[in-house]
Amino acid sequence: MSKYKSSYSYFKLSGFYLPAEDIWRGVTAVSNAGKKRGRGKGTGKKVAKDLNRGQTIGLGKKNFIWPGLNAPIIRGNEITHQQKQFENMDRENSIISLRDSMGNFKLMKLNPIDRGWSGTKMPGRSIGPPDAVGEENFKLFDTRVLENKIVFIMKGNMGRKRRYSVLSVTGNKNGLAGFATAKAPEVRTALRKSRNRSGQKLISIDLYENRTINHDFYTAFGKTKIFVFKKPEGYGLVCHRAIQTICKVIGIQDLYAKIEGSTNLQHIVKAFFIGLMRQKSYNDIANETKLHVVERQMAKNGFTEIKASPVQDLQISENNRFIDFMQFTLGNKIVLRKKKIPPYYVNSKGHHLFECKAERFRNQSNVRLHKLVNCYM
């Protein structure tokens, strides 16, 4: 008891009357040297319990009326006297339940639509359109954060200097998009600078039917290799989450992308934009190869359609040349496809009996589908 009394008298004699927040901060805070070493990363989320919540002066285990404290001294023409009130039996239970309901962590309330890739973290979240430049505004644009990280730089006079690096992409969902990286001492400043820079570096991207890319292509940046494939309507976006976010701001709805090698986020973004800018139209491919570009649509039961023809007249020979369109657009690259491991029941007796019974129904669903399609052709 002497220890607590001496500490109380020290504060009293020194004239310090600290509030509860400062006292809790002194217990839970981390020094500047500790912060540099990575300590106390979760201290900002912890919230001390407010034990005064639900308490009222004069209303305790023994309820009393104290004139001048919890009741007026003069009530009408009569002087209020100190007196005991009726006991409240449920008061203790209500305070205990109220304290138990207080969480140890303060959860940030966020609309599910505004969520990013992982909860309340910035990557994947929208930060609005870029700021207007003169008379030009970006009303129809939407900016998404792709990367938000802390970087350090050593200065001779200041030592280790901490800054925030933000990579964001903006687009109008109609073939116009741009990306940029910005650094600043504060997060908000870095977000604003990255958003405005991406609006100043817009790139026009040609889309096929305003929903997908013109053709399959192979692109690379550094150790990152990306194979991008054009898909029919309704396929969706089956790709890396960074590529998926970029496609949404550009306006691409159907696409499949396979990444090989490094998954560095900045390399993925740069490689994908390089591949989009190197796309060729059907007319350019026809004039380059001097062949007709013919597309076979499997969704229409193998219906073939001539997409483009060369400007110059073709000289028909006996040995007509034939070039695979996918091989031409991918640059003679082949996607690495891993062999699927067969299930454990493949060589079992039960599976062999199942295959024998299902043999007479093999391909029946596909035949029925083709007959229905041919009826409407």
PDB file of N, CA and C in Angstrom, residues 131-225:
ATOM      1  N   ASP A 131      -8.160  14.079 -59.323  1.00  0.00           N
ATOM      2  CA  ASP A 131      -8.572  15.481 -59.247  1.00  0.00           C
ATOM      3  C   ASP A 131      -8.570  16.113 -60.636  1.00  0.00           C
ATOM      4  N   ALA A 132      -9.452  17.099 -60.812  1.00  0.00           N
ATOM      5  CA  ALA A 132      -9.570  17.775 -62.107  1.00  0.00           C
ATOM      6  C   ALA A 132      -8.305  18.559 -62.420  1.00  0.00           C
ATOM      7  N   VAL A 133      -7.939  18.587 -63.704  1.00  0.00           N
ATOM      8  CA  VAL A 133      -6.789  19.353 -64.180  1.00  0.00           C
ATOM      9  C   VAL A 133      -7.325  20.453 -65.076  1.00  0.00           C
ATOM     10  N   GLY A 134      -7.390  21.662 -64.559  1.00  0.00           N
ATOM     11  CA  GLY A 134      -7.958  22.769 -65.327  1.00  0.00           C
ATOM     12  C   GLY A 134      -9.452  22.566 -65.561  1.00  0.00           C
ATOM     13  N   GLU A 135      -9.842  22.572 -66.830  1.00  0.00           N
ATOM     14  CA  GLU A 135     -11.246  22.373 -67.183  1.00  0.00           C
ATOM     15  C   GLU A 135     -11.583  20.903 -67.394  1.00  0.00           C
ATOM     16  N   GLU A 136     -10.585  20.045 -67.441  1.00  0.00           N
ATOM     17  CA  GLU A 136     -10.832  18.615 -67.667  1.00  0.00           C
ATOM     18  C   GLU A 136     -11.028  17.906 -66.326  1.00  0.00           C
ATOM     19  N   ASN A 137     -12.109  17.157 -66.226  1.00  0.00           N
ATOM     20  CA  ASN A 137     -12.388  16.400 -65.003  1.00  0.00           C
ATOM     21  C   ASN A 137     -12.447  14.909 -65.321  1.00  0.00           C
ATOM     22  N   PHE A 138     -12.464  14.104 -64.264  1.00  0.00           N
ATOM     23  CA  PHE A 138     -12.458  12.647 -64.395  1.00  0.00           C
ATOM     24  C   PHE A 138     -13.686  12.081 -63.686  1.00  0.00           C
ATOM     25  N   LYS A 139     -14.861  12.478 -64.134  1.00  0.00           N
ATOM     26  CA  LYS A 139     -16.097  12.068 -63.453  1.00  0.00           C
ATOM     27  C   LYS A 139     -16.367  10.571 -63.594  1.00  0.00           C
ATOM     28  N   LEU A 140     -16.143  10.016 -64.760  1.00  0.00           N
ATOM     29  CA  LEU A 140     -16.471   8.618 -65.013  1.00  0.00           C
ATOM     30  C   LEU A 140     -15.336   7.662 -64.643  1.00  0.00           C
ATOM     31  N   PHE A 141     -14.264   8.157 -64.028  1.00  0.00           N
ATOM     32  CA  PHE A 141     -13.107   7.330 -63.712  1.00  0.00           C
ATOM     33  C   PHE A 141     -13.215   6.766 -62.294  1.00  0.00           C
ATOM     34  N   ASP A 142     -12.566   5.638 -62.105  1.00  0.00           N
ATOM     35  CA  ASP A 142     -12.489   5.003 -60.793  1.00  0.00           C
ATOM     36  C   ASP A 142     -11.052   4.542 -60.568  1.00  0.00           C
ATOM     37  N   THR A 143     -10.499   4.847 -59.402  1.00  0.00           N
ATOM     38  CA  THR A 143      -9.112   4.522 -59.074  1.00  0.00           C
ATOM     39  C   THR A 143      -9.083   3.426 -58.023  1.00  0.00           C
ATOM     40  N   ARG A 144      -8.267   2.407 -58.255  1.00  0.00           N
ATOM     41  CA  ARG A 144      -8.121   1.284 -57.323  1.00  0.00           C
ATOM     42  C   ARG A 144      -6.662   1.182 -56.874  1.00  0.00           C
ATOM     43  N   VAL A 145      -6.480   0.917 -55.597  1.00  0.00           N
ATOM     44  CA  VAL A 145      -5.138   0.749 -55.029  1.00  0.00           C
ATOM     45  C   VAL A 145      -4.687  -0.688 -55.282  1.00  0.00           C
ATOM     46  N   LEU A 146      -3.493  -0.849 -55.833  1.00  0.00           N
ATOM     47  CA  LEU A 146      -2.932  -2.173 -56.081  1.00  0.00           C
ATOM     48  C   LEU A 146      -1.875  -2.558 -55.051  1.00  0.00           C
ATOM     49  N   GLU A 147      -1.149  -1.580 -54.534  1.00  0.00           N
ATOM     50  CA  GLU A 147      -0.084  -1.867 -53.573  1.00  0.00           C
ATOM     51  C   GLU A 147       0.075  -0.679 -52.636  1.00  0.00           C
ATOM     52  N   ASN A 148       0.224  -0.967 -51.357  1.00  0.00           N
ATOM     53  CA  ASN A 148       0.436   0.063 -50.333  1.00  0.00           C
ATOM     54  C   ASN A 148       1.423  -0.507 -49.324  1.00  0.00           C
ATOM     55  N   LYS A 149       2.667  -0.029 -49.361  1.00  0.00           N
ATOM     56  CA  LYS A 149       3.700  -0.599 -48.503  1.00  0.00           C
ATOM     57  C   LYS A 149       4.571   0.517 -47.926  1.00  0.00           C
ATOM     58  N   ILE A 150       5.349   0.163 -46.899  1.00  0.00           N
ATOM     59  CA  ILE A 150       6.257   1.091 -46.234  1.00  0.00           C
ATOM     60  C   ILE A 150       7.664   0.844 -46.767  1.00  0.00           C
ATOM     61  N   VAL A 151       8.347   1.921 -47.165  1.00  0.00           N
ATOM     62  CA  VAL A 151       9.721   1.835 -47.660  1.00  0.00           C
ATOM     63  C   VAL A 151      10.595   2.767 -46.818  1.00  0.00           C
ATOM     64  N   PHE A 152      11.874   2.421 -46.709  1.00  0.00           N
ATOM     65  CA  PHE A 152      12.827   3.197 -45.932  1.00  0.00           C
ATOM     66  C   PHE A 152      13.952   3.674 -46.837  1.00  0.00           C
ATOM     67  N   ILE A 153      14.492   4.859 -46.503  1.00  0.00           N
ATOM     68  CA  ILE A 153      15.634   5.419 -47.203  1.00  0.00           C
ATOM     69  C   ILE A 153      16.571   6.006 -46.155  1.00  0.00           C
ATOM     70  N   MET A 154      17.857   5.771 -46.343  1.00  0.00           N
ATOM     71  CA  MET A 154      18.852   6.257 -45.390  1.00  0.00           C
ATOM     72  C   MET A 154      19.356   7.632 -45.811  1.00  0.00           C
ATOM     73  N   LYS A 155      19.303   8.594 -44.867  1.00  0.00           N
ATOM     74  CA  LYS A 155      19.810   9.944 -45.084  1.00  0.00           C
ATOM     75  C   LYS A 155      21.009  10.177 -44.169  1.00  0.00           C
ATOM     76  N   GLY A 156      21.946  10.981 -44.642  1.00  0.00           N
ATOM     77  CA  GLY A 156      23.127  11.234 -43.837  1.00  0.00           C
ATOM     78  C   GLY A 156      22.848  12.033 -42.583  1.00  0.00           C
ATOM     79  N   ASN A 157      21.884  12.973 -42.663  1.00  0.00           N
ATOM     80  CA  ASN A 157      21.609  13.834 -41.504  1.00  0.00           C
ATOM     81  C   ASN A 157      20.378  13.386 -40.719  1.00  0.00           C
ATOM     82  N   MET A 158      19.486  12.616 -41.322  1.00  0.00           N
ATOM     83  CA  MET A 158      18.244  12.211 -40.651  1.00  0.00           C
ATOM     84  C   MET A 158      18.210  10.721 -40.342  1.00  0.00           C
ATOM     85  N   GLY A 159      19.148   9.950 -40.862  1.00  0.00           N
ATOM     86  CA  GLY A 159      19.140   8.514 -40.598  1.00  0.00           C
ATOM     87  C   GLY A 159      18.119   7.795 -41.456  1.00  0.00           C
ATOM     88  N   ARG A 160      17.451   6.825 -40.856  1.00  0.00           N
ATOM     89  CA  ARG A 160      16.459   6.038 -41.594  1.00  0.00           C
ATOM     90  C   ARG A 160      15.159   6.823 -41.710  1.00  0.00           C
ATOM     91  N   LYS A 161      14.751   7.117 -42.912  1.00  0.00           N
ATOM     92  CA  LYS A 161      13.549   7.903 -43.172  1.00  0.00           C
ATOM     93  C   LYS A 161      12.463   6.989 -43.726  1.00  0.00           C
ATOM     94  N   ARG A 162      11.292   7.038 -43.113  1.00  0.00           N
ATOM     95  CA  ARG A 162      10.195   6.141 -43.492  1.00  0.00           C
ATOM     96  C   ARG A 162       9.210   6.852 -44.401  1.00  0.00           C
ATOM     97  N   ARG A 163       8.821   6.175 -45.464  1.00  0.00           N
ATOM     98  CA  ARG A 163       7.827   6.722 -46.387  1.00  0.00           C
ATOM     99  C   ARG A 163       6.868   5.614 -46.822  1.00  0.00           C
ATOM    100  N   TYR A 164       5.745   6.031 -47.430  1.00  0.00           N
ATOM    101  CA  TYR A 164       4.725   5.100 -47.921  1.00  0.00           C
ATOM    102  C   TYR A 164       4.745   5.120 -49.442  1.00  0.00           C
ATOM    103  N   SER A 165       4.744   3.924 -50.030  1.00  0.00           N
ATOM    104  CA  SER A 165       4.733   3.768 -51.487  1.00  0.00           C
ATOM    105  C   SER A 165       3.389   3.171 -51.908  1.00  0.00           C
ATOM    106  N   VAL A 166       2.719   3.836 -52.848  1.00  0.00           N
ATOM    107  CA  VAL A 166       1.379   3.432 -53.286  1.00  0.00           C
ATOM    108  C   VAL A 166       1.387   3.259 -54.800  1.00  0.00           C
ATOM    109  N   LEU A 167       0.888   2.124 -55.257  1.00  0.00           N
ATOM    110  CA  LEU A 167       0.688   1.843 -56.686  1.00  0.00           C
ATOM    111  C   LEU A 167      -0.803   1.742 -56.942  1.00  0.00           C
ATOM    112  N   SER A 168      -1.308   2.540 -57.858  1.00  0.00           N
ATOM    113  CA  SER A 168      -2.750   2.556 -58.141  1.00  0.00           C
ATOM    114  C   SER A 168      -2.981   2.583 -59.641  1.00  0.00           C
ATOM    115  N   VAL A 169      -4.196   2.193 -60.042  1.00  0.00           N
ATOM    116  CA  VAL A 169      -4.606   2.177 -61.443  1.00  0.00           C
ATOM    117  C   VAL A 169      -5.962   2.841 -61.541  1.00  0.00           C
ATOM    118  N   THR A 170      -6.159   3.647 -62.583  1.00  0.00           N
ATOM    119  CA  THR A 170      -7.427   4.341 -62.792  1.00  0.00           C
ATOM    120  C   THR A 170      -7.921   4.078 -64.211  1.00  0.00           C
ATOM    121  N   GLY A 171      -9.223   4.113 -64.394  1.00  0.00           N
ATOM    122  CA  GLY A 171      -9.818   3.865 -65.709  1.00  0.00           C
ATOM    123  C   GLY A 171     -11.271   4.288 -65.745  1.00  0.00           C
ATOM    124  N   ASN A 172     -11.800   4.416 -66.965  1.00  0.00           N
ATOM    125  CA  ASN A 172     -13.195   4.823 -67.152  1.00  0.00           C
ATOM    126  C   ASN A 172     -14.092   3.668 -67.573  1.00  0.00           C
ATOM    127  N   LYS A 173     -13.585   2.415 -67.498  1.00  0.00           N
ATOM    128  CA  LYS A 173     -14.341   1.209 -67.859  1.00  0.00           C
ATOM    129  C   LYS A 173     -14.783   1.211 -69.316  1.00  0.00           C
ATOM    130  N   ASN A 174     -14.013   1.948 -70.149  1.00  0.00           N
ATOM    131  CA  ASN A 174     -14.349   2.007 -71.575  1.00  0.00           C
ATOM    132  C   ASN A 174     -13.081   2.058 -72.427  1.00  0.00           C
ATOM    133  N   GLY A 175     -12.017   1.378 -71.974  1.00  0.00           N
ATOM    134  CA  GLY A 175     -10.807   1.304 -72.769  1.00  0.00           C
ATOM    135  C   GLY A 175      -9.778   2.371 -72.509  1.00  0.00           C
ATOM    136  N   LEU A 176      -9.935   3.174 -71.451  1.00  0.00           N
ATOM    137  CA  LEU A 176      -8.977   4.228 -71.122  1.00  0.00           C
ATOM    138  C   LEU A 176      -8.505   4.013 -69.693  1.00  0.00           C
ATOM    139  N   ALA A 177      -7.189   3.824 -69.496  1.00  0.00           N
ATOM    140  CA  ALA A 177      -6.676   3.507 -68.168  1.00  0.00           C
ATOM    141  C   ALA A 177      -5.228   3.954 -68.056  1.00  0.00           C
ATOM    142  N   GLY A 178      -4.760   4.041 -66.809  1.00  0.00           N
ATOM    143  CA  GLY A 178      -3.377   4.402 -66.526  1.00  0.00           C
ATOM    144  C   GLY A 178      -3.005   3.992 -65.118  1.00  0.00           C
ATOM    145  N   PHE A 179      -1.713   3.836 -64.872  1.00  0.00           N
ATOM    146  CA  PHE A 179      -1.240   3.454 -63.546  1.00  0.00           C
ATOM    147  C   PHE A 179      -0.029   4.305 -63.189  1.00  0.00           C
ATOM    148  N   ALA A 180       0.249   4.428 -61.885  1.00  0.00           N
ATOM    149  CA  ALA A 180       1.372   5.239 -61.425  1.00  0.00           C
ATOM    150  C   ALA A 180       1.732   4.833 -60.003  1.00  0.00           C
ATOM    151  N   THR A 181       2.975   5.140 -59.628  1.00  0.00           N
ATOM    152  CA  THR A 181       3.490   4.900 -58.277  1.00  0.00           C
ATOM    153  C   THR A 181       3.895   6.236 -57.672  1.00  0.00           C
ATOM    154  N   ALA A 182       3.605   6.416 -56.377  1.00  0.00           N
ATOM    155  CA  ALA A 182       3.950   7.651 -55.680  1.00  0.00           C
ATOM    156  C   ALA A 182       4.394   7.323 -54.269  1.00  0.00           C
ATOM    157  N   LYS A 183       5.302   8.173 -53.728  1.00  0.00           N
ATOM    158  CA  LYS A 183       5.808   8.012 -52.368  1.00  0.00           C
ATOM    159  C   LYS A 183       5.626   9.307 -51.606  1.00  0.00           C
ATOM    160  N   ALA A 184       5.340   9.184 -50.310  1.00  0.00           N
ATOM    161  CA  ALA A 184       5.133  10.358 -49.466  1.00  0.00           C
ATOM    162  C   ALA A 184       5.305   9.946 -48.008  1.00  0.00           C
ATOM    163  N   PRO A 185       5.585  10.896 -47.105  1.00  0.00           N
ATOM    164  CA  PRO A 185       5.721  10.556 -45.676  1.00  0.00           C
ATOM    165  C   PRO A 185       4.417  10.094 -45.043  1.00  0.00           C
ATOM    166  N   GLU A 186       3.270  10.501 -45.597  1.00  0.00           N
ATOM    167  CA  GLU A 186       1.973  10.130 -45.038  1.00  0.00           C
ATOM    168  C   GLU A 186       1.185   9.317 -46.065  1.00  0.00           C
ATOM    169  N   VAL A 187       0.268   8.486 -45.548  1.00  0.00           N
ATOM    170  CA  VAL A 187      -0.494   7.590 -46.431  1.00  0.00           C
ATOM    171  C   VAL A 187      -1.431   8.387 -47.332  1.00  0.00           C
ATOM    172  N   ARG A 188      -2.143   9.338 -46.759  1.00  0.00           N
ATOM    173  CA  ARG A 188      -3.123  10.102 -47.563  1.00  0.00           C
ATOM    174  C   ARG A 188      -2.444  10.863 -48.684  1.00  0.00           C
ATOM    175  N   THR A 189      -1.272  11.439 -48.383  1.00  0.00           N
ATOM    176  CA  THR A 189      -0.555  12.181 -49.420  1.00  0.00           C
ATOM    177  C   THR A 189      -0.102  11.248 -50.538  1.00  0.00           C
ATOM    178  N   ALA A 190       0.388  10.064 -50.179  1.00  0.00           N
ATOM    179  CA  ALA A 190       0.827   9.099 -51.195  1.00  0.00           C
ATOM    180  C   ALA A 190      -0.347   8.617 -52.036  1.00  0.00           C
ATOM    181  N   LEU A 191      -1.507   8.382 -51.415  1.00  0.00           N
ATOM    182  CA  LEU A 191      -2.691   7.957 -52.165  1.00  0.00           C
ATOM    183  C   LEU A 191      -3.131   9.034 -53.146  1.00  0.00           C
ATOM    184  N   ARG A 192      -3.134  10.286 -52.692  1.00  0.00           N
ATOM    185  CA  ARG A 192      -3.567  11.384 -53.563  1.00  0.00           C
ATOM    186  C   ARG A 192      -2.604  11.575 -54.724  1.00  0.00           C
ATOM    187  N   LYS A 193      -1.296  11.543 -54.465  1.00  0.00           N
ATOM    188  CA  LYS A 193      -0.316  11.724 -55.529  1.00  0.00           C
ATOM    189  C   LYS A 193      -0.384  10.583 -56.544  1.00  0.00           C
ATOM    190  N   SER A 194      -0.521   9.350 -56.062  1.00  0.00           N
ATOM    191  CA  SER A 194      -0.610   8.214 -56.986  1.00  0.00           C
ATOM    192  C   SER A 194      -1.872   8.276 -57.829  1.00  0.00           C
ATOM    193  N   ARG A 195      -2.985   8.680 -57.222  1.00  0.00           N
ATOM    194  CA  ARG A 195      -4.254   8.774 -57.957  1.00  0.00           C
ATOM    195  C   ARG A 195      -4.172   9.828 -59.054  1.00  0.00           C
ATOM    196  N   ASN A 196      -3.599  11.002 -58.742  1.00  0.00           N
ATOM    197  CA  ASN A 196      -3.522  12.078 -59.730  1.00  0.00           C
ATOM    198  C   ASN A 196      -2.505  11.759 -60.834  1.00  0.00           C
ATOM    199  N   ARG A 197      -1.412  11.090 -60.467  1.00  0.00           N
ATOM    200  CA  ARG A 197      -0.425  10.731 -61.491  1.00  0.00           C
ATOM    201  C   ARG A 197      -0.975   9.704 -62.464  1.00  0.00           C
ATOM    202  N   SER A 198      -1.736   8.749 -61.952  1.00  0.00           N
ATOM    203  CA  SER A 198      -2.321   7.749 -62.852  1.00  0.00           C
ATOM    204  C   SER A 198      -3.307   8.381 -63.824  1.00  0.00           C
ATOM    205  N   GLY A 199      -4.000   9.456 -63.390  1.00  0.00           N
ATOM    206  CA  GLY A 199      -4.899  10.165 -64.296  1.00  0.00           C
ATOM    207  C   GLY A 199      -4.170  10.949 -65.371  1.00  0.00           C
ATOM    208  N   GLN A 200      -2.891  11.272 -65.138  1.00  0.00           N
ATOM    209  CA  GLN A 200      -2.111  12.025 -66.123  1.00  0.00           C
ATOM    210  C   GLN A 200      -1.365  11.109 -67.089  1.00  0.00           C
ATOM    211  N   LYS A 201      -1.402   9.796 -66.856  1.00  0.00           N
ATOM    212  CA  LYS A 201      -0.687   8.842 -67.714  1.00  0.00           C
ATOM    213  C   LYS A 201      -1.667   7.833 -68.307  1.00  0.00           C
ATOM    214  N   LEU A 202      -2.693   8.323 -68.966  1.00  0.00           N
ATOM    215  CA  LEU A 202      -3.740   7.459 -69.516  1.00  0.00           C
ATOM    216  C   LEU A 202      -3.292   6.817 -70.823  1.00  0.00           C
ATOM    217  N   ILE A 203      -3.728   5.583 -71.032  1.00  0.00           N
ATOM    218  CA  ILE A 203      -3.404   4.811 -72.231  1.00  0.00           C
ATOM    219  C   ILE A 203      -4.712   4.330 -72.849  1.00  0.00           C
ATOM    220  N   SER A 204      -4.852   4.469 -74.161  1.00  0.00           N
ATOM    221  CA  SER A 204      -6.036   3.990 -74.870  1.00  0.00           C
ATOM    222  C   SER A 204      -5.817   2.537 -75.274  1.00  0.00           C
ATOM    223  N   ILE A 205      -6.761   1.678 -74.885  1.00  0.00           N
ATOM    224  CA  ILE A 205      -6.664   0.237 -75.130  1.00  0.00           C
ATOM    225  C   ILE A 205      -7.845  -0.193 -75.985  1.00  0.00           C
ATOM    226  N   ASP A 206      -7.524  -0.898 -77.064  1.00  0.00           N
ATOM    227  CA  ASP A 206      -8.560  -1.364 -77.992  1.00  0.00           C
ATOM    228  C   ASP A 206      -9.201  -2.635 -77.433  1.00  0.00           C
ATOM    229  N   LEU A 207     -10.541  -2.660 -77.366  1.00  0.00           N
ATOM    230  CA  LEU A 207     -11.289  -3.808 -76.843  1.00  0.00           C
ATOM    231  C   LEU A 207     -12.095  -4.453 -77.954  1.00  0.00           C
ATOM    232  N   TYR A 208     -12.325  -5.745 -77.831  1.00  0.00           N
ATOM    233  CA  TYR A 208     -13.133  -6.494 -78.789  1.00  0.00           C
ATOM    234  C   TYR A 208     -14.544  -6.614 -78.224  1.00  0.00           C
ATOM    235  N   GLU A 209     -15.517  -6.040 -78.953  1.00  0.00           N
ATOM    236  CA  GLU A 209     -16.925  -6.025 -78.544  1.00  0.00           C
ATOM    237  C   GLU A 209     -17.114  -5.370 -77.174  1.00  0.00           C
ATOM    238  N   ASN A 210     -16.190  -4.476 -76.803  1.00  0.00           N
ATOM    239  CA  ASN A 210     -16.247  -3.739 -75.527  1.00  0.00           C
ATOM    240  C   ASN A 210     -16.335  -4.657 -74.310  1.00  0.00           C
ATOM    241  N   ARG A 211     -15.723  -5.861 -74.401  1.00  0.00           N
ATOM    242  CA  ARG A 211     -15.812  -6.779 -73.264  1.00  0.00           C
ATOM    243  C   ARG A 211     -14.556  -7.622 -73.077  1.00  0.00           C
ATOM    244  N   THR A 212     -13.684  -7.755 -74.081  1.00  0.00           N
ATOM    245  CA  THR A 212     -12.505  -8.606 -73.950  1.00  0.00           C
ATOM    246  C   THR A 212     -11.396  -8.087 -74.857  1.00  0.00           C
ATOM    247  N   ILE A 213     -10.266  -8.810 -74.876  1.00  0.00           N
ATOM    248  CA  ILE A 213      -9.119  -8.398 -75.687  1.00  0.00           C
ATOM    249  C   ILE A 213      -9.302  -8.844 -77.141  1.00  0.00           C
ATOM    250  N   ASN A 214      -8.450  -8.315 -78.021  1.00  0.00           N
ATOM    251  CA  ASN A 214      -8.575  -8.650 -79.445  1.00  0.00           C
ATOM    252  C   ASN A 214      -8.152 -10.082 -79.735  1.00  0.00           C
ATOM    253  N   HIS A 215      -7.084 -10.535 -79.079  1.00  0.00           N
ATOM    254  CA  HIS A 215      -6.563 -11.878 -79.349  1.00  0.00           C
ATOM    255  C   HIS A 215      -5.707 -12.305 -78.158  1.00  0.00           C
ATOM    256  N   ASP A 216      -5.325 -13.574 -78.150  1.00  0.00           N
ATOM    257  CA  ASP A 216      -4.415 -14.083 -77.120  1.00  0.00           C
ATOM    258  C   ASP A 216      -3.029 -13.463 -77.327  1.00  0.00           C
ATOM    259  N   PHE A 217      -2.323 -13.239 -76.215  1.00  0.00           N
ATOM    260  CA  PHE A 217      -0.974 -12.686 -76.341  1.00  0.00           C
ATOM    261  C   PHE A 217      -0.106 -13.141 -75.168  1.00  0.00           C
ATOM    262  N   TYR A 218       1.206 -13.080 -75.416  1.00  0.00           N
ATOM    263  CA  TYR A 218       2.214 -13.385 -74.400  1.00  0.00           C
ATOM    264  C   TYR A 218       2.976 -12.105 -74.098  1.00  0.00           C
ATOM    265  N   THR A 219       3.198 -11.831 -72.812  1.00  0.00           N
ATOM    266  CA  THR A 219       3.912 -10.629 -72.408  1.00  0.00           C
ATOM    267  C   THR A 219       4.802 -10.954 -71.221  1.00  0.00           C
ATOM    268  N   ALA A 220       5.832 -10.153 -71.045  1.00  0.00           N
ATOM    269  CA  ALA A 220       6.786 -10.398 -69.962  1.00  0.00           C
ATOM    270  C   ALA A 220       7.418  -9.088 -69.530  1.00  0.00           C
ATOM    271  N   PHE A 221       7.795  -9.040 -68.255  1.00  0.00           N
ATOM    272  CA  PHE A 221       8.558  -7.918 -67.708  1.00  0.00           C
ATOM    273  C   PHE A 221       9.416  -8.480 -66.582  1.00  0.00           C
ATOM    274  N   GLY A 222      10.749  -8.349 -66.728  1.00  0.00           N
ATOM    275  CA  GLY A 222      11.634  -8.935 -65.733  1.00  0.00           C
ATOM    276  C   GLY A 222      11.525 -10.455 -65.761  1.00  0.00           C
ATOM    277  N   LYS A 223      11.312 -11.039 -64.601  1.00  0.00           N
ATOM    278  CA  LYS A 223      11.154 -12.485 -64.485  1.00  0.00           C
ATOM    279  C   LYS A 223       9.681 -12.908 -64.510  1.00  0.00           C
ATOM    280  N   THR A 224       8.784 -11.988 -64.799  1.00  0.00           N
ATOM    281  CA  THR A 224       7.351 -12.278 -64.815  1.00  0.00           C
ATOM    282  C   THR A 224       6.890 -12.536 -66.245  1.00  0.00           C
ATOM    283  N   LYS A 225       6.236 -13.662 -66.460  1.00  0.00           N
ATOM    284  CA  LYS A 225       5.679 -14.029 -67.765  1.00  0.00           C
ATOM    285  C   LYS A 225       4.179 -14.228 -67.616  1.00  0.00           C
TER     286      LYS A 225
END
